């Protein structure tokens, strides 16, 4: 199992746009074989930082998702939303191995 941790630097004046983007990707990751654990938006503290977590059964299945996202029309629409609104300034992606009890 592999968990992807995304850290976003977002435009704090475009939270509604980023929220729309996040809601789209939750559905898309789940549709394409992953398990999305949600987007975590600014509340207290930094107003320009958000996070997301999602899991795939393996790194190979994550790579299948990445390939599929390049041609899926709904994924392309979500990418375009981020591009046209400018809600995401930059992001970082980390791969983690979860530990459960």
Coordinates of C-alpha atoms in Angstrom, one line a residue:
X1 CA 0.0 0.0 0.0
X2 CA 1.2 3.5 -0.8
X3 CA -0.2 6.8 0.5
X4 CA 0.3 10.0 -1.4
X5 CA 0.6 13.1 0.7
X6 CA 0.1 16.4 -1.2
X7 CA 1.1 19.8 0.3
X8 CA -0.4 22.7 -1.6
X9 CA 0.5 26.4 -1.5
X10 CA -2.8 28.0 -2.6
X11 CA -4.0 31.5 -3.2
X12 CA -5.9 32.3 0.0
X13 CA -8.3 34.5 -2.0
X14 CA -9.3 31.5 -4.1
X15 CA -10.4 29.0 -1.5
X16 CA -13.7 28.4 -3.2
X17 CA -12.0 27.4 -6.4
X18 CA -9.5 25.2 -4.6
X19 CA -12.4 23.5 -2.7
X20 CA -14.1 22.8 -6.0
X21 CA -10.9 21.3 -7.3
X22 CA -10.5 19.2 -4.2
X23 CA -14.0 17.8 -4.3
X24 CA -13.5 16.9 -8.0
X25 CA -10.3 15.0 -7.2
X26 CA -11.8 13.1 -4.3
X27 CA -14.3 11.6 -6.7
X28 CA -11.7 11.1 -9.5
X29 CA -9.1 9.3 -7.3
X30 CA -11.9 6.9 -6.0
X31 CA -13.2 6.4 -9.6
X32 CA -9.7 5.5 -10.8
X33 CA -8.9 2.9 -8.1
X34 CA -7.6 4.8 -5.1
X35 CA -9.1 5.6 -1.7
X36 CA -9.1 9.4 -1.1
X37 CA -8.9 10.4 2.5
X38 CA -9.8 14.1 1.9
X39 CA -8.5 17.5 1.5
X40 CA -7.5 19.5 4.6
X41 CA -8.1 23.2 4.2
X42 CA -6.7 26.2 6.1
X43 CA -8.5 27.0 9.3
X44 CA -6.2 28.4 11.9
X45 CA -2.6 29.4 11.2
X46 CA -1.3 29.6 7.6
X47 CA -4.0 30.7 5.2
X48 CA -2.1 29.5 2.1
X49 CA -1.5 25.9 2.8
X50 CA -3.7 22.8 2.2
X51 CA -3.1 19.1 2.2
X52 CA -4.6 16.0 0.7
X53 CA -4.1 12.2 1.3
X54 CA -5.0 9.3 -0.8
X55 CA -4.0 5.6 -0.9
X56 CA -3.5 3.1 -3.7
X57 CA -2.9 -0.7 -3.1
X58 CA 0.6 -0.4 -4.7
X59 CA 2.9 2.1 -6.5
X60 CA 2.1 0.2 -9.7
X61 CA -1.6 0.9 -9.3
X62 CA -0.8 4.6 -8.6
X63 CA 1.1 4.8 -11.8
X64 CA -1.9 3.3 -13.7
X65 CA -4.0 6.1 -12.1
X66 CA -1.5 8.7 -13.2
X67 CA -1.6 7.5 -16.8
X68 CA -5.4 7.3 -16.8
X69 CA -5.6 10.9 -15.4
X70 CA -3.8 12.2 -18.5
X71 CA -6.6 11.1 -20.8
X72 CA -9.7 11.0 -18.6
X73 CA -12.0 14.0 -19.5
X74 CA -13.1 14.6 -15.9
X75 CA -9.4 14.7 -14.8
X76 CA -8.6 17.1 -17.6
X77 CA -11.4 19.4 -16.5
X78 CA -10.1 19.4 -12.9
X79 CA -6.6 20.2 -14.1
X80 CA -8.0 23.0 -16.3
X81 CA -9.9 24.4 -13.3
X82 CA -6.7 24.8 -11.4
X83 CA -4.9 26.3 -14.4
X84 CA -7.6 28.9 -15.2
X85 CA -8.4 30.0 -11.6
X86 CA -4.8 30.0 -10.4
X87 CA -5.9 28.6 -7.1
X88 CA -2.8 26.4 -6.8
X89 CA 0.5 28.3 -6.7
X90 CA 2.7 25.2 -6.2
X91 CA 2.5 21.7 -4.7
X92 CA 4.7 18.9 -3.3
X93 CA 4.1 15.2 -3.5
X94 CA 5.4 12.6 -1.1
X95 CA 4.9 8.9 -1.1
X96 CA 4.4 7.3 2.3
X97 CA 3.9 3.7 3.7
X98 CA 1.2 3.7 6.3
X99 CA 1.5 1.8 9.6
X100 CA -1.6 0.4 11.2
X101 CA -2.1 -1.2 14.6

